[in-house]
CSV table of C-alpha atoms and ligand atoms in Angstrom, one decimal:
chain,number,residue,atom,x,y,z
U,1,MET,CA,-86.6,-32.0,-28.1
U,2,THR,CA,-84.5,-34.6,-26.2
U,3,SER,CA,-85.8,-38.1,-25.6
U,4,ASP,CA,-84.6,-41.4,-24.3
U,5,VAL,CA,-85.6,-45.1,-24.4
U,6,ALA,CA,-88.1,-44.8,-21.6
U,7,GLY,CA,-89.6,-41.7,-23.3
U,8,ASN,CA,-90.1,-43.4,-26.6
U,9,ALA,CA,-91.8,-46.3,-24.8
U,10,GLU,CA,-94.2,-43.8,-23.2
U,11,LEU,CA,-95.2,-42.4,-26.5
U,12,THR,CA,-96.7,-45.7,-27.5
U,13,MET,CA,-98.2,-46.8,-24.1
U,14,THR,CA,-102.0,-46.6,-24.1
U,15,GLN,CA,-102.9,-48.4,-20.9
U,16,GLN,CA,-102.0,-47.2,-17.4
U,17,ALA,CA,-99.9,-49.8,-15.6
U,18,TYR,CA,-100.4,-50.6,-11.9
U,19,SER,CA,-99.5,-53.6,-9.9
U,20,LYS,CA,-102.0,-56.1,-8.6
U,21,ASP,CA,-102.6,-53.9,-5.6
U,22,PRO,CA,-102.6,-50.4,-7.0
U,23,LEU,CA,-102.6,-48.9,-3.5
U,24,ALA,CA,-99.1,-50.3,-3.2
U,25,ASP,CA,-97.7,-48.3,-6.1
U,26,ARG,CA,-96.1,-45.5,-4.1
U,27,GLU,CA,-93.0,-44.9,-6.1
U,28,THR,CA,-91.7,-41.6,-7.6
U,29,GLY,CA,-90.9,-42.9,-11.1
U,30,HIS,CA,-94.4,-44.4,-11.5
U,31,TYR,CA,-95.8,-41.2,-13.1
U,32,ARG,CA,-94.4,-42.4,-16.4
U,33,LYS,CA,-96.7,-45.4,-16.4
U,34,GLU,CA,-99.7,-43.2,-15.5
U,35,TYR,CA,-99.5,-40.5,-18.2
U,36,VAL,CA,-100.1,-42.8,-21.1
U,37,THR,CA,-100.9,-41.3,-24.5
U,38,SER,CA,-104.7,-41.8,-24.2
U,39,PHE,CA,-104.8,-39.9,-20.9
U,40,VAL,CA,-102.4,-37.2,-22.2
U,41,ASP,CA,-104.8,-36.7,-25.1
U,42,LYS,CA,-107.7,-36.2,-22.6
U,43,TRP,CA,-105.8,-33.9,-20.2
U,44,ASP,CA,-106.9,-30.7,-21.9
U,45,GLU,CA,-110.6,-31.8,-21.6
U,46,LEU,CA,-109.9,-32.2,-17.9
U,47,ILE,CA,-108.2,-28.8,-17.3
U,48,ASP,CA,-110.2,-26.8,-19.9
U,49,TRP,CA,-107.7,-24.1,-20.9
U,50,ASP,CA,-110.2,-21.2,-21.2
U,51,GLY,CA,-111.8,-21.9,-17.8
U,52,ARG,CA,-108.4,-22.3,-16.1
U,53,ALA,CA,-107.0,-19.1,-17.7
U,54,GLN,CA,-110.1,-17.2,-16.4
U,55,SER,CA,-109.9,-18.7,-12.9
U,56,GLU,CA,-106.3,-18.0,-12.3
U,57,GLY,CA,-106.3,-14.7,-14.1
U,58,GLN,CA,-102.9,-12.8,-14.2
U,59,PHE,CA,-101.7,-14.4,-10.9
U,60,PHE,CA,-98.5,-16.0,-12.2
U,61,ILE,CA,-97.8,-13.3,-14.8
U,62,ASP,CA,-98.0,-10.6,-12.1
U,63,ILE,CA,-95.8,-12.5,-9.6
U,64,LEU,CA,-93.1,-12.9,-12.3
U,65,LYS,CA,-93.4,-9.4,-13.7
U,66,ALA,CA,-93.3,-7.8,-10.2
U,67,ARG,CA,-90.0,-9.5,-9.6
U,68,GLY,CA,-88.6,-8.6,-13.1
U,69,LYS,CA,-88.3,-12.3,-14.1
U,70,GLU,CA,-88.0,-13.1,-17.8
U,71,ARG,CA,-86.4,-16.5,-18.3
U,72,VAL,CA,-88.8,-19.2,-17.1
U,73,LEU,CA,-88.4,-23.0,-16.9
U,74,ASP,CA,-91.7,-24.8,-16.7
U,75,VAL,CA,-90.5,-28.1,-15.2
U,76,ALA,CA,-93.9,-29.8,-15.3
U,77,CYS,CA,-95.3,-28.4,-18.5
U,78,GLY,CA,-97.8,-31.2,-19.1
U,79,THR,CA,-99.7,-30.3,-22.2
U,80,GLY,CA,-98.3,-26.8,-22.1
U,81,PHE,CA,-100.9,-24.6,-20.6
U,82,HIS,CA,-98.6,-22.3,-18.6
U,83,SER,CA,-95.7,-22.5,-21.1
U,84,VAL,CA,-98.1,-21.2,-23.8
U,85,ARG,CA,-99.7,-18.6,-21.6
U,86,LEU,CA,-96.3,-17.2,-20.4
U,87,THR,CA,-94.8,-17.3,-23.8
U,88,LYS,CA,-97.7,-15.3,-25.1
U,89,ALA,CA,-97.3,-12.9,-22.2
U,90,GLY,CA,-93.7,-12.2,-23.4
U,91,PHE,CA,-91.6,-14.5,-21.2
U,92,ASP,CA,-88.8,-16.6,-22.5
U,93,VAL,CA,-90.0,-20.0,-21.6
U,94,THR,CA,-88.6,-23.6,-21.8
U,95,ALA,CA,-91.2,-26.3,-21.5
U,96,ALA,CA,-89.9,-29.4,-19.8
U,97,ASP,CA,-91.5,-32.6,-18.4
U,98,GLY,CA,-90.3,-36.0,-17.5
U,99,ASN,CA,-93.0,-37.6,-19.7
U,100,ALA,CA,-92.3,-37.7,-23.4
U,101,ALA,CA,-95.9,-37.9,-24.4
U,102,MET,CA,-96.6,-34.7,-22.4
U,103,VAL,CA,-93.7,-32.9,-24.0
U,104,ALA,CA,-94.9,-33.8,-27.5
U,105,LYS,CA,-98.4,-32.7,-26.6
U,106,ALA,CA,-97.1,-29.3,-25.3
U,107,PHE,CA,-95.2,-28.8,-28.5
U,108,GLU,CA,-98.3,-29.6,-30.6
U,109,ASN,CA,-100.5,-27.3,-28.5
U,110,GLY,CA,-97.9,-24.5,-28.9
U,111,GLN,CA,-97.8,-25.1,-32.6
U,112,SER,CA,-101.5,-24.9,-33.0
U,113,ARG,CA,-101.4,-21.5,-31.3
U,114,GLY,CA,-98.7,-20.2,-33.6
U,115,LEU,CA,-95.8,-20.8,-31.2
U,116,ILE,CA,-92.7,-22.9,-31.5
U,117,LEU,CA,-92.1,-23.9,-27.8
U,118,LYS,CA,-88.6,-24.7,-26.6
U,119,THR,CA,-89.1,-28.2,-25.2
U,120,ALA,CA,-87.0,-30.8,-23.3
U,121,GLN,CA,-87.7,-34.1,-21.6
U,122,ALA,CA,-86.2,-34.0,-18.1
U,123,ASP,CA,-86.9,-35.8,-14.8
U,124,TRP,CA,-86.6,-33.4,-11.9
U,125,ARG,CA,-84.3,-35.7,-10.1
U,126,TRP,CA,-81.7,-35.3,-12.8
U,127,LEU,CA,-82.8,-31.9,-14.0
U,128,ASN,CA,-79.4,-30.3,-14.5
U,129,ARG,CA,-78.2,-33.2,-16.5
U,130,ASP,CA,-80.7,-32.4,-19.2
U,131,ILE,CA,-81.3,-28.7,-18.8
U,132,HIS,CA,-78.4,-26.3,-19.0
U,133,GLY,CA,-78.1,-22.6,-18.0
U,134,LYS,CA,-79.7,-20.7,-15.2
U,135,TYR,CA,-83.3,-19.4,-15.0
U,136,ASP,CA,-84.9,-16.4,-13.3
U,137,ALA,CA,-87.9,-18.6,-12.4
U,138,ILE,CA,-89.0,-22.2,-12.3
U,139,ILE,CA,-92.7,-23.1,-12.2
U,140,CYS,CA,-93.9,-26.5,-11.1
U,141,LEU,CA,-97.7,-26.3,-11.3
U,142,GLY,CA,-100.8,-28.4,-11.4
U,143,ASN,CA,-100.1,-30.4,-8.2
U,144,SER,CA,-97.2,-32.0,-10.0
U,145,PHE,CA,-94.7,-32.1,-7.2
U,146,THR,CA,-96.9,-34.5,-5.3
U,147,HIS,CA,-96.0,-37.2,-7.8
U,148,LEU,CA,-92.8,-37.6,-5.7
U,149,HIS,CA,-93.5,-40.3,-3.2
U,150,GLU,CA,-90.2,-40.4,-1.3
U,151,GLU,CA,-88.8,-37.7,0.8
U,152,GLN,CA,-85.3,-38.0,-0.6
U,153,ASP,CA,-86.7,-37.5,-4.1
U,154,ARG,CA,-88.5,-34.3,-2.9
U,155,ARG,CA,-85.3,-33.0,-1.4
U,156,ARG,CA,-83.3,-34.0,-4.5
U,157,ALA,CA,-85.8,-32.3,-6.9
U,158,LEU,CA,-85.7,-29.1,-4.8
U,159,ALA,CA,-81.9,-29.1,-4.8
U,160,GLU,CA,-82.0,-29.5,-8.6
U,161,PHE,CA,-84.5,-26.6,-9.0
U,162,TYR,CA,-82.4,-24.5,-6.6
U,163,ALA,CA,-79.3,-25.2,-8.7
U,164,ALA,CA,-81.0,-24.3,-12.0
U,165,LEU,CA,-82.1,-20.9,-10.6
U,166,LYS,CA,-80.0,-17.7,-10.7
U,167,HIS,CA,-78.9,-16.3,-7.4
U,168,ASP,CA,-82.1,-14.3,-6.9
U,169,GLY,CA,-84.4,-16.8,-8.7
U,170,VAL,CA,-87.9,-17.8,-7.6
U,171,LEU,CA,-89.6,-21.1,-7.6
U,172,ILE,CA,-93.4,-21.2,-7.9
U,173,LEU,CA,-94.8,-24.6,-6.9
U,174,ASP,CA,-98.4,-25.6,-6.1
U,175,GLN,CA,-100.2,-28.5,-4.4
U,176,ARG,CA,-103.6,-29.6,-3.4
U,177,ASN,CA,-104.8,-28.7,0.1
U,178,TYR,CA,-104.1,-32.2,1.4
U,179,ASP,CA,-104.3,-31.0,5.0
U,180,ALA,CA,-108.0,-30.4,4.5
U,181,MET,CA,-108.4,-33.7,2.6
U,182,LEU,CA,-106.6,-35.7,5.3
U,183,ASP,CA,-108.2,-34.0,8.3
U,184,ARG,CA,-111.7,-33.3,7.0
U,185,GLY,CA,-112.3,-35.4,3.9
U,186,PHE,CA,-112.5,-34.3,0.2
U,187,SER,CA,-114.5,-31.4,-1.1
U,188,SER,CA,-113.8,-29.3,-4.1
U,189,LYS,CA,-115.1,-26.0,-5.6
U,190,HIS,CA,-114.2,-27.5,-9.0
U,191,LYS,CA,-113.3,-24.0,-9.9
U,192,TYR,CA,-109.5,-23.9,-10.2
U,193,TYR,CA,-107.1,-26.2,-12.2
U,194,TYR,CA,-109.6,-28.9,-13.2
U,195,CYS,CA,-112.2,-26.7,-14.9
U,196,GLY,CA,-113.7,-29.1,-17.4
U,197,ASP,CA,-117.4,-29.3,-16.8
U,198,ASP,CA,-118.1,-32.9,-17.6
U,199,VAL,CA,-115.1,-34.5,-16.0
U,200,SER,CA,-115.1,-35.6,-12.4
U,201,ALA,CA,-111.8,-35.6,-10.4
U,202,GLU,CA,-112.2,-37.2,-7.0
U,203,PRO,CA,-110.0,-39.2,-4.7
U,204,GLU,CA,-110.9,-42.9,-4.6
U,205,HIS,CA,-108.5,-43.6,-1.7
U,206,ILE,CA,-106.7,-41.5,0.8
U,207,ASP,CA,-104.3,-42.3,3.6
U,208,ASP,CA,-101.2,-40.6,5.1
U,209,GLY,CA,-99.0,-41.8,2.2
U,210,LEU,CA,-101.3,-42.0,-0.8
U,211,CYS,CA,-104.0,-40.0,-2.5
U,212,ARG,CA,-105.3,-42.0,-5.4
U,213,MET,CA,-107.2,-39.6,-7.7
U,214,ARG,CA,-109.7,-40.8,-10.2
U,215,TYR,CA,-110.7,-38.9,-13.3
U,216,ASP,CA,-113.9,-40.0,-15.1
U,217,PHE,CA,-114.6,-38.6,-18.6
U,218,PRO,CA,-118.1,-38.4,-20.2
U,219,ASP,CA,-117.2,-41.0,-22.8
U,220,GLY,CA,-116.7,-43.6,-20.0
U,221,ALA,CA,-112.9,-43.4,-20.0
U,222,SER,CA,-111.4,-43.4,-16.5
U,223,TYR,CA,-107.8,-42.8,-15.3
U,224,THR,CA,-106.1,-42.6,-12.0
U,225,LEU,CA,-103.0,-41.0,-10.5
U,226,ASN,CA,-101.3,-42.1,-7.3
U,227,LEU,CA,-100.1,-39.0,-5.5
U,228,CYS,CA,-98.4,-38.3,-2.2
U,229,PRO,CA,-100.6,-36.1,0.1
U,230,ILE,CA,-97.9,-33.8,1.5
U,231,ARG,CA,-99.0,-31.2,4.1
U,232,LYS,CA,-98.6,-27.5,3.5
U,233,ASP,CA,-96.2,-26.8,6.5
U,234,TYR,CA,-94.1,-29.8,5.7
U,235,MET,CA,-93.6,-28.5,2.1
U,236,ARG,CA,-92.7,-25.0,3.4
U,237,ARG,CA,-90.1,-26.6,5.7
U,238,LEU,CA,-88.6,-28.5,2.7
U,239,PHE,CA,-88.2,-25.2,0.8
U,240,ARG,CA,-86.3,-23.6,3.7
U,241,GLU,CA,-84.2,-26.7,4.2
U,242,ALA,CA,-83.3,-26.6,0.5
U,243,GLY,CA,-81.9,-23.1,1.0
U,244,PHE,CA,-84.8,-20.9,-0.1
U,245,GLU,CA,-84.7,-17.7,2.0
U,246,ARG,CA,-88.4,-16.7,1.8
U,247,VAL,CA,-91.5,-18.7,1.3
U,248,ARG,CA,-95.0,-17.2,0.8
U,249,THR,CA,-98.0,-19.4,0.5
U,250,TYR,CA,-101.3,-18.3,-1.2
U,251,GLY,CA,-104.6,-20.2,-1.0
U,252,ASP,CA,-106.5,-20.4,-4.3
U,253,PHE,CA,-104.5,-17.3,-5.4
U,254,GLN,CA,-105.4,-15.2,-2.4
U,255,ASP,CA,-102.9,-14.2,0.3
U,256,THR,CA,-105.4,-14.4,3.2
U,257,TYR,CA,-107.6,-17.5,3.6
U,258,ALA,CA,-108.9,-19.9,6.3
U,259,GLU,CA,-106.6,-23.0,6.3
U,260,GLU,CA,-109.3,-25.4,5.4
U,261,GLU,CA,-110.9,-23.3,2.6
U,262,PRO,CA,-108.6,-23.4,-0.4
U,263,ASP,CA,-108.5,-26.3,-2.8
U,264,PHE,CA,-104.9,-25.5,-3.8
U,265,PHE,CA,-101.9,-23.8,-2.2
U,266,ILE,CA,-99.4,-21.9,-4.3
U,267,HIS,CA,-95.9,-21.5,-2.8
U,268,ILE,CA,-93.6,-18.7,-3.9
U,269,ALA,CA,-90.1,-19.6,-2.7
U,270,GLU,CA,-87.3,-17.1,-3.2
U,271,LYS,CA,-83.6,-17.7,-3.2
U,272,SER,CA,-82.8,-14.3,-1.8
I,301,SAM,N1,-98.4,-28.5,-15.1
I,301,SAM,C1,-99.4,-29.2,-15.9
I,301,SAM,C2,-100.8,-28.8,-15.7
I,301,SAM,O1,-101.0,-28.1,-14.6
I,301,SAM,O2,-101.7,-29.0,-16.4
I,301,SAM,C3,-99.3,-30.7,-15.8
I,301,SAM,C4,-99.7,-31.3,-14.4
I,301,SAM,S1,-99.7,-33.0,-14.3
I,301,SAM,C5,-100.7,-33.2,-12.9
I,301,SAM,C6,-98.1,-33.5,-13.6
I,301,SAM,C7,-97.0,-33.5,-14.6
I,301,SAM,O3,-95.7,-33.7,-13.9
I,301,SAM,C8,-97.0,-34.6,-15.6
I,301,SAM,O4,-96.9,-34.0,-16.9
I,301,SAM,C9,-95.8,-35.5,-15.3
I,301,SAM,O5,-95.3,-36.1,-16.4
I,301,SAM,C10,-94.9,-34.5,-14.6
I,301,SAM,N2,-94.0,-35.2,-13.7
I,301,SAM,C11,-94.3,-36.0,-12.6
I,301,SAM,N3,-93.2,-36.4,-11.9
I,301,SAM,C12,-92.2,-35.9,-12.6
I,301,SAM,C13,-90.7,-36.0,-12.4
I,301,SAM,N4,-90.2,-36.7,-11.5
I,301,SAM,N5,-89.9,-35.3,-13.3
I,301,SAM,C14,-90.5,-34.6,-14.3
I,301,SAM,N6,-91.8,-34.5,-14.6
I,301,SAM,C15,-92.6,-35.1,-13.7
């Protein structure tokens, strides 16, 4: 596991850090101050591994197997949910994340399930500096990409993902249905991704440049994430402009859906 000074600092941070006006914190690197150890420790309560595995079923496994992919880089491993699932399904997975506390948690979660995950700490903006070799597939799941607040960082991250993929590699990246949130207001089936029964995940503020999500836990603990509400078609355009030849977008794991219906979109972007 690689680490750096910022990473070690994260491992000991317990309180989220926002400026006086948290709505002004719209900066890509801010995620490191948001995923503090106490929140990381609660993440699995929020996502509920069993509920999430049941709701997404074999979706990602089928997409990867149908394309004959084996070597997978999970660039936003978080606490390791997909890295563990895919490793168990026989894929050769590297679990990476920009946040040291997340990487450590993913390793621990793998270990407690009898796996030794290959882990690395890597920020997407400098991915190929820390991760070497080419992958069949990259996954960036759990609405992670929307931590990027600036367009040049989104383009840069996609260019790094593109470069880390083999010539026929595939990128699987998901996002909340921000179009529906911006145009119609928030509603959620609370069925996919955040499956924990007693945890509420709701936006406390939304405008064109910021979706501030708030997570309330039954013990009274509360955390927030400042995310950038990127629209579906804008994201699809970014993939194409980064060089991906084909992009297919699913809604809540279905290939046909009414635009406003899904809570999440899953994009499958192929290099060739
Ligand atoms: N994929 C996991 C899941 O679905 O449970 C984690 C999702 S969590 C919402 C977002 C993750 O993205 C965090 O672990 C965070 O550290 C990581 N992340 C955010 N911005 C990043 C960046 N610029 N580089 C690397 N990782 C980043």
